[in-house]
Amino acid sequence: MKSTPTILGLYSIVLCTLLAWVFCSPLLGLSFTQKPTVSISITILLVVAIELSISIWGHSKLDWGQDISIFRKLMRAIKGMIGGTILFHLSAILYGAPISDKFIATLLWSVLMSSLTILPSSLLLGTRDWNAWRSLYFGDLSFHTVIERVCYCSTIGTIVGTWLGALPIPLDWDRPWQIWPVSCIYGALFGHIGGLVVAASRLVLKSDENLKSKSEDQFKLQKALS
């Protein structure tokens, strides 16, 4: 697929940017334990800016999905972010997050989760085609496009990562990163990065398989002609 190297390049930028922010933010005095509200807000803005930029450029240059206007993409993003934020916020409360004590922290975590999971899929699939969403996340994993695989792997990685990040919270280690929702944010970011790595690895392996198959076909053809 001609667009595969380009997509790998785009999401390599995402990986490097997220990793750089996670490891450099403490050096700037903006770690999630020191200034959680500011650092989470910057992370959300960073993720949203990256996803919108890739979507607007990729959909026009690489023919991802329908040919829709930037305004409709923004509307998809807004609807997806609002719906995802509500979903994750209610889920956090149901799983024991403080309702009023840390309302802002829970809300920011919900917005971040929505930007890492719901936003990319909303830009790709829209917010009305529930069959497309069900097919992507609950189907037989037969992805029609490269970007579908990226969305699936990064979303699953984010959800698994934030769930694993919640495990140390009730332990009596008395570490600053155990405060809600710091460990879940680290887990979500590293899970998202891990999902992108898995998707990229699969794309590379598939490209190698296609090249190997093409080489074998060419060898057979040359042998038949000789």
mmCIF file of N, CA and C in Angstrom, residues 119-175:
data_model
loop_
_atom_site.group_PDB
_atom_site.id
_atom_site.type_symbol
_atom_site.label_atom_id
_atom_site.label_comp_id
_atom_site.label_asym_id
_atom_site.label_seq_id
_atom_site.Cartn_x
_atom_site.Cartn_y
_atom_site.Cartn_z
ATOM 1 N N LEU A 119 -11.891 10.381 19.824
ATOM 2 C CA LEU A 119 -11.609 11.396 18.803
ATOM 3 C C LEU A 119 -11.083 10.814 17.494
ATOM 4 N N PRO A 120 -10.039 9.964 17.501
ATOM 5 C CA PRO A 120 -9.550 9.428 16.225
ATOM 6 C C PRO A 120 -10.609 8.654 15.451
ATOM 7 N N SER A 121 -11.395 7.844 16.172
ATOM 8 C CA SER A 121 -12.432 7.056 15.503
ATOM 9 C C SER A 121 -13.572 7.943 14.998
ATOM 10 N N SER A 122 -13.894 9.006 15.744
ATOM 11 C CA SER A 122 -14.946 9.930 15.298
ATOM 12 C C SER A 122 -14.535 10.637 14.012
ATOM 13 N N LEU A 123 -13.277 11.025 13.928
ATOM 14 C CA LEU A 123 -12.790 11.682 12.714
ATOM 15 C C LEU A 123 -12.816 10.732 11.526
ATOM 16 N N LEU A 124 -12.594 9.454 11.795
ATOM 17 C CA LEU A 124 -12.565 8.469 10.719
ATOM 18 C C LEU A 124 -13.957 7.990 10.326
ATOM 19 N N LEU A 125 -14.790 7.686 11.318
ATOM 20 C CA LEU A 125 -16.073 7.025 11.072
ATOM 21 C C LEU A 125 -17.276 7.943 11.220
ATOM 22 N N GLY A 126 -17.080 9.112 11.825
ATOM 23 C CA GLY A 126 -18.232 9.943 12.133
ATOM 24 C C GLY A 126 -18.857 9.506 13.442
ATOM 25 N N THR A 127 -19.960 10.138 13.826
ATOM 26 C CA THR A 127 -20.600 9.828 15.111
ATOM 27 C C THR A 127 -21.991 9.218 14.962
ATOM 28 N N ARG A 128 -22.402 8.911 13.747
ATOM 29 C CA ARG A 128 -23.756 8.393 13.534
ATOM 30 C C ARG A 128 -23.780 6.954 13.032
ATOM 31 N N ASP A 129 -22.708 6.525 12.374
ATOM 32 C CA ASP A 129 -22.690 5.184 11.786
ATOM 33 C C ASP A 129 -22.261 4.167 12.843
ATOM 34 N N TRP A 130 -23.236 3.724 13.651
ATOM 35 C CA TRP A 130 -22.914 2.787 14.729
ATOM 36 C C TRP A 130 -22.493 1.428 14.194
ATOM 37 N N ASN A 131 -22.951 1.073 13.010
ATOM 38 C CA ASN A 131 -22.544 -0.209 12.424
ATOM 39 C C ASN A 131 -21.045 -0.218 12.131
ATOM 40 N N ALA A 132 -20.526 0.923 11.670
ATOM 41 C CA ALA A 132 -19.091 1.021 11.393
ATOM 42 C C ALA A 132 -18.282 0.915 12.688
ATOM 43 N N TRP A 133 -18.769 1.539 13.758
ATOM 44 C CA TRP A 133 -18.094 1.445 15.053
ATOM 45 C C TRP A 133 -18.120 0.007 15.574
ATOM 46 N N ARG A 134 -19.279 -0.636 15.474
ATOM 47 C CA ARG A 134 -19.403 -2.014 15.947
ATOM 48 C C ARG A 134 -18.511 -2.946 15.131
ATOM 49 N N SER A 135 -18.453 -2.703 13.817
ATOM 50 C CA SER A 135 -17.625 -3.536 12.959
ATOM 51 C C SER A 135 -16.147 -3.368 13.281
ATOM 52 N N LEU A 136 -15.740 -2.126 13.631
ATOM 53 C CA LEU A 136 -14.330 -1.866 13.908
ATOM 54 C C LEU A 136 -13.894 -2.471 15.234
ATOM 55 N N TYR A 137 -14.689 -2.276 16.294
ATOM 56 C CA TYR A 137 -14.251 -2.664 17.632
ATOM 57 C C TYR A 137 -14.801 -4.001 18.113
ATOM 58 N N PHE A 138 -15.864 -4.505 17.482
ATOM 59 C CA PHE A 138 -16.443 -5.768 17.928
ATOM 60 C C PHE A 138 -16.612 -6.755 16.775
ATOM 61 N N GLY A 139 -15.929 -6.489 15.671
ATOM 62 C CA GLY A 139 -16.015 -7.368 14.515
ATOM 63 C C GLY A 139 -14.951 -8.453 14.568
ATOM 64 N N ASP A 140 -14.582 -8.934 13.390
ATOM 65 C CA ASP A 140 -13.621 -10.042 13.297
ATOM 66 C C ASP A 140 -12.189 -9.565 13.068
ATOM 67 N N LEU A 141 -11.933 -8.268 13.338
ATOM 68 C CA LEU A 141 -10.598 -7.676 13.212
ATOM 69 C C LEU A 141 -10.067 -7.719 11.776
ATOM 70 N N SER A 142 -10.967 -7.761 10.806
ATOM 71 C CA SER A 142 -10.552 -7.691 9.404
ATOM 72 C C SER A 142 -10.638 -6.233 8.971
ATOM 73 N N PHE A 143 -9.578 -5.484 9.226
ATOM 74 C CA PHE A 143 -9.573 -4.058 8.976
ATOM 75 C C PHE A 143 -9.541 -3.759 7.478
ATOM 76 N N HIS A 144 -10.350 -2.784 7.069
ATOM 77 C CA HIS A 144 -10.411 -2.421 5.657
ATOM 78 C C HIS A 144 -9.296 -1.457 5.257
ATOM 79 N N THR A 145 -8.832 -0.658 6.199
ATOM 80 C CA THR A 145 -7.786 0.315 5.911
ATOM 81 C C THR A 145 -6.723 0.278 7.005
ATOM 82 N N VAL A 146 -5.581 0.854 6.686
ATOM 83 C CA VAL A 146 -4.492 0.925 7.648
ATOM 84 C C VAL A 146 -4.889 1.758 8.859
ATOM 85 N N ILE A 147 -5.572 2.864 8.615
ATOM 86 C CA ILE A 147 -5.918 3.767 9.702
ATOM 87 C C ILE A 147 -6.907 3.123 10.671
ATOM 88 N N GLU A 148 -7.742 2.200 10.193
ATOM 89 C CA GLU A 148 -8.642 1.471 11.094
ATOM 90 C C GLU A 148 -7.837 0.638 12.088
ATOM 91 N N ARG A 149 -6.785 -0.002 11.605
ATOM 92 C CA ARG A 149 -5.936 -0.804 12.498
ATOM 93 C C ARG A 149 -5.270 0.090 13.543
ATOM 94 N N VAL A 150 -4.808 1.257 13.114
ATOM 95 C CA VAL A 150 -4.168 2.189 14.041
ATOM 96 C C VAL A 150 -5.156 2.641 15.120
ATOM 97 N N CYS A 151 -6.381 2.995 14.705
ATOM 98 C CA CYS A 151 -7.405 3.419 15.666
ATOM 99 C C CYS A 151 -7.712 2.307 16.665
ATOM 100 N N TYR A 152 -7.868 1.099 16.163
ATOM 101 C CA TYR A 152 -8.226 -0.026 17.031
ATOM 102 C C TYR A 152 -7.120 -0.294 18.049
ATOM 103 N N CYS A 153 -5.888 -0.434 17.571
ATOM 104 C CA CYS A 153 -4.781 -0.789 18.463
ATOM 105 C C CYS A 153 -4.515 0.302 19.494
ATOM 106 N N SER A 154 -4.550 1.571 19.078
ATOM 107 C CA SER A 154 -4.279 2.663 20.015
ATOM 108 C C SER A 154 -5.398 2.797 21.051
ATOM 109 N N THR A 155 -6.653 2.563 20.629
ATOM 110 C CA THR A 155 -7.771 2.641 21.569
ATOM 111 C C THR A 155 -7.712 1.527 22.602
ATOM 112 N N ILE A 156 -7.507 0.306 22.151
ATOM 113 C CA ILE A 156 -7.413 -0.830 23.081
ATOM 114 C C ILE A 156 -6.224 -0.637 24.015
ATOM 115 N N GLY A 157 -5.101 -0.179 23.471
ATOM 116 C CA GLY A 157 -3.922 0.064 24.298
ATOM 117 C C GLY A 157 -4.181 1.111 25.374
ATOM 118 N N THR A 158 -4.908 2.182 25.014
ATOM 119 C CA THR A 158 -5.214 3.240 25.974
ATOM 120 C C THR A 158 -6.094 2.732 27.102
ATOM 121 N N ILE A 159 -7.132 1.983 26.756
ATOM 122 C CA ILE A 159 -8.063 1.475 27.774
ATOM 123 C C ILE A 159 -7.374 0.470 28.692
ATOM 124 N N VAL A 160 -6.607 -0.445 28.123
ATOM 125 C CA VAL A 160 -5.875 -1.419 28.944
ATOM 126 C C VAL A 160 -4.847 -0.704 29.822
ATOM 127 N N GLY A 161 -4.172 0.290 29.240
ATOM 128 C CA GLY A 161 -3.152 1.020 29.991
ATOM 129 C C GLY A 161 -3.722 1.770 31.183
ATOM 130 N N THR A 162 -4.846 2.448 30.983
ATOM 131 C CA THR A 162 -5.428 3.195 32.104
ATOM 132 C C THR A 162 -5.990 2.252 33.165
ATOM 133 N N TRP A 163 -6.470 1.075 32.757
ATOM 134 C CA TRP A 163 -6.954 0.085 33.728
ATOM 135 C C TRP A 163 -5.788 -0.445 34.571
ATOM 136 N N LEU A 164 -4.664 -0.739 33.914
ATOM 137 C CA LEU A 164 -3.486 -1.183 34.651
ATOM 138 C C LEU A 164 -2.952 -0.064 35.550
ATOM 139 N N GLY A 165 -3.070 1.176 35.055
ATOM 140 C CA GLY A 165 -2.608 2.306 35.854
ATOM 141 C C GLY A 165 -3.417 2.499 37.123
ATOM 142 N N ALA A 166 -4.662 2.021 37.139
ATOM 143 C CA ALA A 166 -5.506 2.173 38.323
ATOM 144 C C ALA A 166 -5.179 1.150 39.405
ATOM 145 N N LEU A 167 -4.496 0.077 39.066
ATOM 146 C CA LEU A 167 -4.231 -0.987 40.032
ATOM 147 C C LEU A 167 -3.410 -0.528 41.243
ATOM 148 N N PRO A 168 -2.397 0.334 41.081
ATOM 149 C CA PRO A 168 -1.611 0.721 42.266
ATOM 150 C C PRO A 168 -2.289 1.744 43.171
ATOM 151 N N ILE A 169 -3.396 2.361 42.750
ATOM 152 C CA ILE A 169 -3.998 3.449 43.522
ATOM 153 C C ILE A 169 -4.361 3.032 44.952
ATOM 154 N N PRO A 170 -5.007 1.876 45.170
ATOM 155 C CA PRO A 170 -5.387 1.529 46.556
ATOM 156 C C PRO A 170 -4.242 1.009 47.426
ATOM 157 N N LEU A 171 -3.059 0.777 46.844
ATOM 158 C CA LEU A 171 -1.944 0.245 47.624
ATOM 159 C C LEU A 171 -1.354 1.328 48.529
ATOM 160 N N ASP A 172 -0.824 0.930 49.672
ATOM 161 C CA ASP A 172 -0.330 1.893 50.664
ATOM 162 C C ASP A 172 1.166 2.186 50.479
ATOM 163 N N TRP A 173 1.547 2.538 49.255
ATOM 164 C CA TRP A 173 2.943 2.872 48.987
ATOM 165 C C TRP A 173 3.237 4.343 49.280
ATOM 166 N N ASP A 174 2.177 5.161 49.335
ATOM 167 C CA ASP A 174 2.315 6.598 49.607
ATOM 168 C C ASP A 174 3.238 7.292 48.607
ATOM 169 N N ARG A 175 3.045 6.985 47.343
ATOM 170 C CA ARG A 175 3.803 7.654 46.292
ATOM 171 C C ARG A 175 2.925 8.742 45.671
#
